[in-house]
JSON list of C-alpha atoms in Angstrom, two decimals:
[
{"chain": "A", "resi": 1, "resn": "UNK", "atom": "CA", "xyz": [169.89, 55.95, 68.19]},
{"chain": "A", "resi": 2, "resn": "UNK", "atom": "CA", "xyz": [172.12, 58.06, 66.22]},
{"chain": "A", "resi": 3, "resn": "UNK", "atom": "CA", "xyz": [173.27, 61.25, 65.90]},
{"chain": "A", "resi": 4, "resn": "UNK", "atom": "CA", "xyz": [171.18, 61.75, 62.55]},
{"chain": "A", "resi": 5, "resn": "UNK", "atom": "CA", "xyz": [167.87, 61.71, 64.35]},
{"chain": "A", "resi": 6, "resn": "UNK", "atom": "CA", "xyz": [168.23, 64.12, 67.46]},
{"chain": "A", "resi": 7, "resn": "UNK", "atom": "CA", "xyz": [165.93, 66.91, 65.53]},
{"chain": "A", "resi": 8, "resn": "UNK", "atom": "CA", "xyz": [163.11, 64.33, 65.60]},
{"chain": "A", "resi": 9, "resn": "UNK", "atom": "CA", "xyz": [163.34, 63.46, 69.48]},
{"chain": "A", "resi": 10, "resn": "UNK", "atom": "CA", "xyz": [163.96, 67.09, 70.47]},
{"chain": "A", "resi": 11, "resn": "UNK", "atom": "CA", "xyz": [161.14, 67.78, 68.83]},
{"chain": "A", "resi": 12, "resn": "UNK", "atom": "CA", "xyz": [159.32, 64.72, 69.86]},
{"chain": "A", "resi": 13, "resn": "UNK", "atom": "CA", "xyz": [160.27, 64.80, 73.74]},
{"chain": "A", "resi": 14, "resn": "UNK", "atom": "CA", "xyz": [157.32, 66.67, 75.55]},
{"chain": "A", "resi": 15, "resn": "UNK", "atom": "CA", "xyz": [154.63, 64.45, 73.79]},
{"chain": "A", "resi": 16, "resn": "UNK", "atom": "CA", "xyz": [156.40, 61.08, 73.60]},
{"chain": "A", "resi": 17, "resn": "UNK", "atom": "CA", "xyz": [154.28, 59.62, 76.28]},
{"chain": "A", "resi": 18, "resn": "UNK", "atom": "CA", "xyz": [151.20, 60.77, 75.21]},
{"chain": "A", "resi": 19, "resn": "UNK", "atom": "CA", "xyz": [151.64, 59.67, 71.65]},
{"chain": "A", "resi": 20, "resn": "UNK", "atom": "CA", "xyz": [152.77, 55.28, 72.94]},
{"chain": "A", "resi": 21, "resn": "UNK", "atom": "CA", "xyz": [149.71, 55.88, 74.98]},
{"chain": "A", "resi": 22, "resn": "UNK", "atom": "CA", "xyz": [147.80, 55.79, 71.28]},
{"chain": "A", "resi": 23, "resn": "UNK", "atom": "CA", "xyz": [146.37, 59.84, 71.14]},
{"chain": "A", "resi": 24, "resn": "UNK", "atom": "CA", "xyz": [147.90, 59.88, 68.04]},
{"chain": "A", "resi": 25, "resn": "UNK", "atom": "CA", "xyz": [145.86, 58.03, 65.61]},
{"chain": "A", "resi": 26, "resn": "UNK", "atom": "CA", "xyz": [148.64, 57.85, 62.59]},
{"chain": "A", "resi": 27, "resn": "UNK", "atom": "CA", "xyz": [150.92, 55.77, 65.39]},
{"chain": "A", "resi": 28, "resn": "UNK", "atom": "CA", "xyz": [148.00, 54.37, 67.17]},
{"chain": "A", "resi": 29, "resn": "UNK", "atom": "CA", "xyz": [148.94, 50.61, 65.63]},
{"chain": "A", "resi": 30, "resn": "UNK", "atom": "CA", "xyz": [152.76, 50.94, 65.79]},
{"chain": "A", "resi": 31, "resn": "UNK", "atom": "CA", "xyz": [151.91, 51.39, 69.60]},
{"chain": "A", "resi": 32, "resn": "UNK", "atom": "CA", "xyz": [149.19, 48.89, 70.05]},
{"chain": "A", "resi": 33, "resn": "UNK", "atom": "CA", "xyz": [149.99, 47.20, 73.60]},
{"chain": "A", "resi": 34, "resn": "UNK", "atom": "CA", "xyz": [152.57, 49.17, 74.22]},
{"chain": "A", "resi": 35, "resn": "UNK", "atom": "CA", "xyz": [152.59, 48.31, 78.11]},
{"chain": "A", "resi": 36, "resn": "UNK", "atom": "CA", "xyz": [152.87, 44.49, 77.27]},
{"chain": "A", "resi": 37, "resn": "UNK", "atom": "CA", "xyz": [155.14, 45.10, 75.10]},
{"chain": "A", "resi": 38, "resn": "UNK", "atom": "CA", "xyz": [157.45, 46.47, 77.26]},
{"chain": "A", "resi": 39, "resn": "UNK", "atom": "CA", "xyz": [156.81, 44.23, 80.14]},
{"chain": "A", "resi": 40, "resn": "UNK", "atom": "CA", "xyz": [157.79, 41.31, 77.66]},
{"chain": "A", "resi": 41, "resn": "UNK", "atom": "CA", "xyz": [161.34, 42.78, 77.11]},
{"chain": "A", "resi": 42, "resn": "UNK", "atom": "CA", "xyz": [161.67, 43.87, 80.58]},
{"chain": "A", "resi": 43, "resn": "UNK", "atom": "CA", "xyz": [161.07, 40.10, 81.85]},
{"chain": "A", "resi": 44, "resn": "UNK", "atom": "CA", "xyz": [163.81, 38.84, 79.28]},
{"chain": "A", "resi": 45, "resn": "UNK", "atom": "CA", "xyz": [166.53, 40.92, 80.80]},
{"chain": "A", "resi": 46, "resn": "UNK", "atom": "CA", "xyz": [168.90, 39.78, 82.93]},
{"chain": "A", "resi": 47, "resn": "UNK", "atom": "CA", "xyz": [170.71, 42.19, 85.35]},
{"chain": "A", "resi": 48, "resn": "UNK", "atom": "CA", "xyz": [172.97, 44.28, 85.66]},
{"chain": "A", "resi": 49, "resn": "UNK", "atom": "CA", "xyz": [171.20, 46.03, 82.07]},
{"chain": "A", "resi": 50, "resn": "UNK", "atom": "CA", "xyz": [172.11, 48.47, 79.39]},
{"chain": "A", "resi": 51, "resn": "UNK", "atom": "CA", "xyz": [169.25, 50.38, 77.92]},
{"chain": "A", "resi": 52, "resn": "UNK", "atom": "CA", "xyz": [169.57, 51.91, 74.51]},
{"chain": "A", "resi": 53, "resn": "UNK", "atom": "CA", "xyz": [167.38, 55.02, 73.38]},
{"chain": "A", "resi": 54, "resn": "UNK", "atom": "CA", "xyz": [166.22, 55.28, 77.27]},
{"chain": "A", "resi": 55, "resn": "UNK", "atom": "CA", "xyz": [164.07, 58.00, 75.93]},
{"chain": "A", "resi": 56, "resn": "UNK", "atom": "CA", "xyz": [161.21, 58.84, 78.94]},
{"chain": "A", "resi": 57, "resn": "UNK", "atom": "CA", "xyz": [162.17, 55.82, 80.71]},
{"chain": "A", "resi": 58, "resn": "UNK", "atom": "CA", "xyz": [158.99, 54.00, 80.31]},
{"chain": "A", "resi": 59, "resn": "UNK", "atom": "CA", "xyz": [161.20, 50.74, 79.81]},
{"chain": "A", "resi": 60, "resn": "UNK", "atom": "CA", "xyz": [163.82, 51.95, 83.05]},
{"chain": "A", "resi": 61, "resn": "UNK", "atom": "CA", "xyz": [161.32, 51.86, 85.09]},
{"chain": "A", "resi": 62, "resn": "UNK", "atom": "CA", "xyz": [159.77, 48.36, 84.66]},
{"chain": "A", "resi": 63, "resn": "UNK", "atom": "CA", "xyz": [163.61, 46.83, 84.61]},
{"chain": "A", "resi": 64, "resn": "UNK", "atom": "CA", "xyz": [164.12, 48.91, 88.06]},
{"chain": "A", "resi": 65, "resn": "UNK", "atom": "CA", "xyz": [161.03, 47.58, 89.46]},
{"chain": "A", "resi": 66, "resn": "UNK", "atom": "CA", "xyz": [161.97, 44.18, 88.74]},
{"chain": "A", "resi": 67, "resn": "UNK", "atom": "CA", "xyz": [164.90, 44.93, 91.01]},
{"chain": "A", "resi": 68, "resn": "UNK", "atom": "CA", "xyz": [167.16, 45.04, 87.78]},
{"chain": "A", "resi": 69, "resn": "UNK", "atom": "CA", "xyz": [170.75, 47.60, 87.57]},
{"chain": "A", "resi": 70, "resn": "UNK", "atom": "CA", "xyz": [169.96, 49.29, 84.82]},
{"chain": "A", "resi": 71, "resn": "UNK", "atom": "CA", "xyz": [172.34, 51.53, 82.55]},
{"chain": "A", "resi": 72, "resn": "UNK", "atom": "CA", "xyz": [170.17, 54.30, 80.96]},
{"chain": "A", "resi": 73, "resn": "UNK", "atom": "CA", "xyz": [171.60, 55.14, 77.60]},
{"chain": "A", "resi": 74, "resn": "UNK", "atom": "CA", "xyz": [170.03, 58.20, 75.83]},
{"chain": "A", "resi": 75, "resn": "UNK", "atom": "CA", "xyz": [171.62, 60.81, 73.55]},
{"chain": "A", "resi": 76, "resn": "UNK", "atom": "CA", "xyz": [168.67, 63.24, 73.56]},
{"chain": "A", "resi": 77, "resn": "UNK", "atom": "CA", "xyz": [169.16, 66.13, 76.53]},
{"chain": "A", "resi": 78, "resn": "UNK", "atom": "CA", "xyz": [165.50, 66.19, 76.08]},
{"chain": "A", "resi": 79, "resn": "UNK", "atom": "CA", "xyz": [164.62, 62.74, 76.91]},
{"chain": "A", "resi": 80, "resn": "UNK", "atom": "CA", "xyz": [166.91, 62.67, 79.47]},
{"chain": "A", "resi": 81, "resn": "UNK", "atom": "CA", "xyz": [165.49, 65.56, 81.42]},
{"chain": "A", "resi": 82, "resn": "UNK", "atom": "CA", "xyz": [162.13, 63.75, 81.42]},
{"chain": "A", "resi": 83, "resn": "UNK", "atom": "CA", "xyz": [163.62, 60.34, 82.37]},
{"chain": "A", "resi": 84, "resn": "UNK", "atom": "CA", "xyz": [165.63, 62.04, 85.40]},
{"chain": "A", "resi": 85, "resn": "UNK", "atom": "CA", "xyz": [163.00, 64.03, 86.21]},
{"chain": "A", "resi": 86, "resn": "UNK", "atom": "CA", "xyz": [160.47, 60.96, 85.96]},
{"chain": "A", "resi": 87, "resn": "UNK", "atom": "CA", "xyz": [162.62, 58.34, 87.93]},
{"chain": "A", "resi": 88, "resn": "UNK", "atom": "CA", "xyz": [165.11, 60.00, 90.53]},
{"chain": "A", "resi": 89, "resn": "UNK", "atom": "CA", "xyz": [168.76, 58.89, 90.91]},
{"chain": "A", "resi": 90, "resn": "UNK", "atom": "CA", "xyz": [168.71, 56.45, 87.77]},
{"chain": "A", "resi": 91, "resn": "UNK", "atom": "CA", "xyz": [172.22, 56.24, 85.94]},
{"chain": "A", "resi": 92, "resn": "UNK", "atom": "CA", "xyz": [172.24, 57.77, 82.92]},
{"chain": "A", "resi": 93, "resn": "UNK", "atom": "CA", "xyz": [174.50, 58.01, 80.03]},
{"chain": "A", "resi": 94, "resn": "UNK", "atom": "CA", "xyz": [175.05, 60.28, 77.15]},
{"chain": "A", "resi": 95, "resn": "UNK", "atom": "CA", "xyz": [175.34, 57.82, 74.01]},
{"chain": "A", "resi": 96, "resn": "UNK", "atom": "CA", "xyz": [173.68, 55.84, 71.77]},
{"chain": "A", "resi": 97, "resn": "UNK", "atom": "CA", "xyz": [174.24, 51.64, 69.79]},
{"chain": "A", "resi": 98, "resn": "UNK", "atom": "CA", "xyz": [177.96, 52.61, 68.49]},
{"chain": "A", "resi": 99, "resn": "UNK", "atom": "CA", "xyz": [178.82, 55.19, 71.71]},
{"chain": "A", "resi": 100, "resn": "UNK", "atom": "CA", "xyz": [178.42, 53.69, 75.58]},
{"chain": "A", "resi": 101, "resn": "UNK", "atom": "CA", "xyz": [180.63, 52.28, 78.29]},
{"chain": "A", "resi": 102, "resn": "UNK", "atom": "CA", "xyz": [178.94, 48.78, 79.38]},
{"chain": "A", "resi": 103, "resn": "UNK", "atom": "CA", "xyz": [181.38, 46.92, 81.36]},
{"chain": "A", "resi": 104, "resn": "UNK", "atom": "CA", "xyz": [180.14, 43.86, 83.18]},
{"chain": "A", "resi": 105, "resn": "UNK", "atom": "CA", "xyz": [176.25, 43.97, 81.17]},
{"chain": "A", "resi": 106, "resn": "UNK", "atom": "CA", "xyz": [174.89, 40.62, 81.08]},
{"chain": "A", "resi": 107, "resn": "UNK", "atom": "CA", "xyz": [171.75, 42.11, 78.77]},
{"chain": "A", "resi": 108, "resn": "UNK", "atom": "CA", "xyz": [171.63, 44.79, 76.40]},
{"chain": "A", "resi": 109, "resn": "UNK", "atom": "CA", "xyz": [167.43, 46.20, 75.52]},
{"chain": "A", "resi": 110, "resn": "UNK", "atom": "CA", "xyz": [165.91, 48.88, 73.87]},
{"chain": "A", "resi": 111, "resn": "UNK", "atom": "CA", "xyz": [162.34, 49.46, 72.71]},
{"chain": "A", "resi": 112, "resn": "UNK", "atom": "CA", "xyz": [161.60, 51.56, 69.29]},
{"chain": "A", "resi": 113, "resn": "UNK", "atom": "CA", "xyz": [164.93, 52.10, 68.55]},
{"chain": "A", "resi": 114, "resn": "UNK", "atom": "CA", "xyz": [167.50, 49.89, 66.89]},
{"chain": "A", "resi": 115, "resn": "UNK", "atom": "CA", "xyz": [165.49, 50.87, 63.35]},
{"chain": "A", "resi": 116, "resn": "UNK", "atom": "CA", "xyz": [167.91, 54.28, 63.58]},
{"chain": "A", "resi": 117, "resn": "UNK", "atom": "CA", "xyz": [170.81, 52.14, 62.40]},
{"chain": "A", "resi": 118, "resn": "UNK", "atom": "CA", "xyz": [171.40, 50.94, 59.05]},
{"chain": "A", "resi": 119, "resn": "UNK", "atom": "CA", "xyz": [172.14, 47.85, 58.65]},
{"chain": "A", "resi": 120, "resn": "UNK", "atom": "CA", "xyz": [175.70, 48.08, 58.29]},
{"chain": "A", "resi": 121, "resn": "UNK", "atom": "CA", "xyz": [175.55, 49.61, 61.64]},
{"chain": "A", "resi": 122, "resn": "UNK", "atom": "CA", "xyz": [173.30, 47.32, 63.40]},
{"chain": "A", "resi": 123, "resn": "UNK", "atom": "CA", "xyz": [175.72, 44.73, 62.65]},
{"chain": "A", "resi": 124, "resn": "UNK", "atom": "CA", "xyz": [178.81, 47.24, 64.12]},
{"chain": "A", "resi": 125, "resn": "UNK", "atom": "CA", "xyz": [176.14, 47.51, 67.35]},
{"chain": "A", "resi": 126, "resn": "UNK", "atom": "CA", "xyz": [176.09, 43.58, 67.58]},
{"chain": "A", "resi": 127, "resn": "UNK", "atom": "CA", "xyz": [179.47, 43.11, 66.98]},
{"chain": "A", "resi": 128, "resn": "UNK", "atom": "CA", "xyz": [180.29, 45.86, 70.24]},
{"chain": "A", "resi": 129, "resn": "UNK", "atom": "CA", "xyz": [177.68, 44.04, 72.24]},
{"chain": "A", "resi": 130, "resn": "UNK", "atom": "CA", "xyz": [179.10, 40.30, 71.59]},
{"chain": "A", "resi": 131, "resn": "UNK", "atom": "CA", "xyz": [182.30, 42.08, 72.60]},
{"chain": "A", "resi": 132, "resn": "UNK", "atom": "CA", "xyz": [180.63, 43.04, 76.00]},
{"chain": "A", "resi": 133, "resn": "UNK", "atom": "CA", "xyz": [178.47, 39.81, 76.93]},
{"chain": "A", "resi": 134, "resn": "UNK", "atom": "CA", "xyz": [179.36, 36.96, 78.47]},
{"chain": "A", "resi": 135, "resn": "UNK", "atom": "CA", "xyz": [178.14, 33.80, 77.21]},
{"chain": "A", "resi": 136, "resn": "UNK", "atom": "CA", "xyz": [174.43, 33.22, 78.08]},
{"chain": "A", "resi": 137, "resn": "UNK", "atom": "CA", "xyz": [174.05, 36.78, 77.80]},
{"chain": "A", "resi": 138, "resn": "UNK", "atom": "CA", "xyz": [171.46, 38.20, 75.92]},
{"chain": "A", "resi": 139, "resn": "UNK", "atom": "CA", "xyz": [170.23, 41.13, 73.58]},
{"chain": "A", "resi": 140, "resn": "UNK", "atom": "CA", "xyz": [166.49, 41.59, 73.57]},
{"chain": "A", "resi": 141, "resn": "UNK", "atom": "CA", "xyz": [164.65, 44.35, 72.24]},
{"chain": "A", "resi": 142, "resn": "UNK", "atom": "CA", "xyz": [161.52, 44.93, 70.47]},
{"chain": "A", "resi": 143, "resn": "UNK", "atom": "CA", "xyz": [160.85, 47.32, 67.21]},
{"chain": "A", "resi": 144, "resn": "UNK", "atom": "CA", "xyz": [159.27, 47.83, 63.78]},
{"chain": "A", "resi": 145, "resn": "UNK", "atom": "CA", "xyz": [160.55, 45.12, 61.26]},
{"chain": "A", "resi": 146, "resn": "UNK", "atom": "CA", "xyz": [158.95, 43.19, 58.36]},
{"chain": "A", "resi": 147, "resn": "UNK", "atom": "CA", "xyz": [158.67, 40.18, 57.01]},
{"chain": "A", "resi": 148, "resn": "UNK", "atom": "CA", "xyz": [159.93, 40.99, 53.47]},
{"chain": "A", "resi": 149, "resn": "UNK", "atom": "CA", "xyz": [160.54, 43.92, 52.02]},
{"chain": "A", "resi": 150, "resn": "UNK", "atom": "CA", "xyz": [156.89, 43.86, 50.04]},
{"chain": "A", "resi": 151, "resn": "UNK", "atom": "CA", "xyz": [155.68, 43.84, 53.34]},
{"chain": "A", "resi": 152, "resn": "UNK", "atom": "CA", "xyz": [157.49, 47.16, 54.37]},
{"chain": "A", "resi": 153, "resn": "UNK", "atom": "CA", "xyz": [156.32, 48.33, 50.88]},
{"chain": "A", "resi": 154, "resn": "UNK", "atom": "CA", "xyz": [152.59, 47.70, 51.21]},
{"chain": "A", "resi": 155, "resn": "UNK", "atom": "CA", "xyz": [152.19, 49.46, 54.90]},
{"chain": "A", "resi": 156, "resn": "UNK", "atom": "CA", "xyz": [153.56, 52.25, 53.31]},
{"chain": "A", "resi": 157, "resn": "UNK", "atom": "CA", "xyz": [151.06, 52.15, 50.78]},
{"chain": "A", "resi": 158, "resn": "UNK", "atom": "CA", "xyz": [148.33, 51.61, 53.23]},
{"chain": "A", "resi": 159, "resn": "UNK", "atom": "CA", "xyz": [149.63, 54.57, 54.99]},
{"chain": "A", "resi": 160, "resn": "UNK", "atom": "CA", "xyz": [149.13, 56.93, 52.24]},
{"chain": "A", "resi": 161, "resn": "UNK", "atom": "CA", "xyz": [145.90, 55.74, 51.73]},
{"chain": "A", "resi": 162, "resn": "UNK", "atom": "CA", "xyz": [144.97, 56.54, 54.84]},
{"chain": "A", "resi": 163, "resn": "UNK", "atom": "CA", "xyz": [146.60, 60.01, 54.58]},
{"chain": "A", "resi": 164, "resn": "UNK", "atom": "CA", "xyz": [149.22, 58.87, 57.28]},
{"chain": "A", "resi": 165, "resn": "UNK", "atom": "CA", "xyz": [151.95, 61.08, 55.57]},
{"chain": "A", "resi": 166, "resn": "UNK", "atom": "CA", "xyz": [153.82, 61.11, 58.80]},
{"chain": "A", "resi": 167, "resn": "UNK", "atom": "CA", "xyz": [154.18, 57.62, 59.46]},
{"chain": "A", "resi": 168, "resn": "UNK", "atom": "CA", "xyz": [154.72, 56.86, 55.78]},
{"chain": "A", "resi": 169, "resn": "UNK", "atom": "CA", "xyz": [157.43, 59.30, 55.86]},
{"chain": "A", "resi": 170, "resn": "UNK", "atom": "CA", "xyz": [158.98, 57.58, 59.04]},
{"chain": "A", "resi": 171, "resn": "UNK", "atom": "CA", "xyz": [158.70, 54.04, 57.15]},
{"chain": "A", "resi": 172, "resn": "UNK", "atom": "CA", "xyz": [160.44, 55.70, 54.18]},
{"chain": "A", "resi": 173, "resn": "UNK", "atom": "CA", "xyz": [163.01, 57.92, 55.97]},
{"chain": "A", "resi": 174, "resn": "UNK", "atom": "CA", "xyz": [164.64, 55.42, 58.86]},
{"chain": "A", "resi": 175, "resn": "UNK", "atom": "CA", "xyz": [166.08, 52.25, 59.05]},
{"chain": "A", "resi": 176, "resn": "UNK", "atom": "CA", "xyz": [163.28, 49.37, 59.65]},
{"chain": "A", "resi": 177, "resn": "UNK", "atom": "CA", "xyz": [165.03, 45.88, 59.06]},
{"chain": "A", "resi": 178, "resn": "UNK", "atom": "CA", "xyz": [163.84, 43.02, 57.04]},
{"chain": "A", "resi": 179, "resn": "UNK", "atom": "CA", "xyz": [163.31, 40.02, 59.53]},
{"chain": "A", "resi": 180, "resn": "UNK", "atom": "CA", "xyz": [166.11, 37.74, 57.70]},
{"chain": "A", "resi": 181, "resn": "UNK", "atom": "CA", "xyz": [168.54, 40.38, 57.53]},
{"chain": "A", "resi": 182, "resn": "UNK", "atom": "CA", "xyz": [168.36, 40.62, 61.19]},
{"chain": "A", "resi": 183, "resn": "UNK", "atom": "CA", "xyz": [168.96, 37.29, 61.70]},
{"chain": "A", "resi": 184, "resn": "UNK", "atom": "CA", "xyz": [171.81, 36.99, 59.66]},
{"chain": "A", "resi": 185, "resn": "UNK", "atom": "CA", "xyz": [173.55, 39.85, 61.40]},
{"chain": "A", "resi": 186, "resn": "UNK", "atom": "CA", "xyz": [173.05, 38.31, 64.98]},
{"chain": "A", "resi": 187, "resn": "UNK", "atom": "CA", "xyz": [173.80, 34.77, 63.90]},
{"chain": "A", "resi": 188, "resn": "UNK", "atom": "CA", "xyz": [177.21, 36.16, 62.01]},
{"chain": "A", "resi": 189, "resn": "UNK", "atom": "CA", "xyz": [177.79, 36.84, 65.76]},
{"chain": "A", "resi": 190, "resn": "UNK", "atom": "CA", "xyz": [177.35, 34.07, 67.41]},
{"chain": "A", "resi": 191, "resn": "UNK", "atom": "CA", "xyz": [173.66, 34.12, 68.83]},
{"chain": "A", "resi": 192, "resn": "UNK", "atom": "CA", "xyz": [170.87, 32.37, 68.95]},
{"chain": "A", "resi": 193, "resn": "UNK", "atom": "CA", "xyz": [168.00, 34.77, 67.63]},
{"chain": "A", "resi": 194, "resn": "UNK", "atom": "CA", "xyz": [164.46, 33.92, 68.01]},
{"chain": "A", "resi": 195, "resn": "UNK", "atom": "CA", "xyz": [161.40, 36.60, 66.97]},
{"chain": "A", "resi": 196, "resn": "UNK", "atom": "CA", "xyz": [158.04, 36.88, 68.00]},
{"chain": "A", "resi": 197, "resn": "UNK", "atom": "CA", "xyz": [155.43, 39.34, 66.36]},
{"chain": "A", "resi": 198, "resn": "UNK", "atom": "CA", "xyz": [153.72, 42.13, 68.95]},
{"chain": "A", "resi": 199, "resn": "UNK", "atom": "CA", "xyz": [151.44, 43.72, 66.85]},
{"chain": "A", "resi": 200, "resn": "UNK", "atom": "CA", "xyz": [151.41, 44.65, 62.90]},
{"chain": "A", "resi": 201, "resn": "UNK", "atom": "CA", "xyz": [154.37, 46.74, 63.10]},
{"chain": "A", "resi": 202, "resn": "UNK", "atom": "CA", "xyz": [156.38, 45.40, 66.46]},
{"chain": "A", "resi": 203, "resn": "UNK", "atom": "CA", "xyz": [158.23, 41.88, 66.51]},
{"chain": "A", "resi": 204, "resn": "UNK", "atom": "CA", "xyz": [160.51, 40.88, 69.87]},
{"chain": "A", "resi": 205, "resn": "UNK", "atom": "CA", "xyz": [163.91, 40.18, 69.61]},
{"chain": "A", "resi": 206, "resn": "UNK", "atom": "CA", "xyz": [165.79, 37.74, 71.94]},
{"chain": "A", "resi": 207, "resn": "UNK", "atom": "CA", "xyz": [169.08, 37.04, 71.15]},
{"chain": "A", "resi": 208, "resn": "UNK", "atom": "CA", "xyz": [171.49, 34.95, 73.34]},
{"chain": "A", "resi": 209, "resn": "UNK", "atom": "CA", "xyz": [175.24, 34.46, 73.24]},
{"chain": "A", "resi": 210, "resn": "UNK", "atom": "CA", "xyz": [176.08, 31.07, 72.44]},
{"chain": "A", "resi": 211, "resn": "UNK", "atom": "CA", "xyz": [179.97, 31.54, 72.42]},
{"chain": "A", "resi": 212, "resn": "UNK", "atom": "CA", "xyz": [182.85, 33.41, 72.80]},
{"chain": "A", "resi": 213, "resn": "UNK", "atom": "CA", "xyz": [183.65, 36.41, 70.94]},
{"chain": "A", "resi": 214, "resn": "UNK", "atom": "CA", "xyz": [186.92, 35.84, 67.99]}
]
């Protein structure tokens, strides 16, 4: 996450987990096995871990349970109050995708949160991360992408139709990649990128290093 979207996730903090946990009806489908989803990125991950956008720590948690070192990465003071408060004597880091210190990660994750980059800086973010990993190592994640952009177009559409100003907003306002730009940018970078669709909104991302860094 960026710098550009702290209003949203101060404001968003206190009622984060209630709204993945599907109370709020307009976000009820980007959320839509939330738990699983998680659990699918969290068994990808190969220790020691970076986590991006740490938020609550609903993703810390399941890595530390798995007996994974994890790296908490959140820029939000208000997220990071919950997740310290929620999961004692994690290590947690002010930053965000172009800010951390990451020495010696053999994954980098997030969940919900790579969509705050453009694409120009997704591709920086790779780039920093294939700087980081060794070969094998992997970047897995999972978040809102589409298809095509007529895809991204139409859920938008469906949105206002359903009076879901605030998610149609969101869709219109942040970042949300097209699937073969993604690809591109990881593959520019030496991985091996594979995708696998969560629910309407959600795909997973695995990426692994396949060589070197230039």
């Amino acid at each position: 996450m960026t710098i550009r979207f702290m209003d949203v996730f101060t404001e968003w903090a206190a009622s984060y987990d209630e709204a993945v946990t599907g109370h709020d009806p307009q976000y009820k489908d980007v959320f839509l096995r939330y738990d699983e989803i998680l659990d699918a990125v969290a068994e990808r991950a190969t220790t020691p871990v970076t986590e991006f956008g740490a938020g609550t720590g609903n993703l810390t948690g399941r890595l530390l349970a798995r007996g994974i070192e994890v790296t908490a990465v959140e820029p939000s003071p208000e997220m990071r109050e919950i997740l310290i408060d929620k999961i004692k004597d994690v290590n947690v880091q002010d930053g965000h995708f172009l800010s951390f210190d990451a020495e010696g990660t053999n994954s980098f994750v997030s969940t919900y949160a790579f969509h705050h980059l453009t694409d120009t800086e997704k591709g920086e973010a790779i780039g920093l991360m294939a700087d980081i990993l060794p070969v094998g190592g992997k970047i897995v994640y999972a978040d809102t992408m589409f298809l095509t952009e007529q895809e991204r177009l139409d859920v938008i559409r469906e949105a206002r139709e359903k009076q879901f100003d605030a998610l149609a907003d969101d869709l219109e306002r942040e970042f949300y990649p097209i699937i073969p730009v993604v690809q591109d940018l990881f593959e520019k970078q030496g991985f091996n990128i594979s995708f696998e669709r969560q629910n309407k909104f959600v795909w997973l991302v695995e990426a692994e290093k396949m060589e070197e860094s230039a």
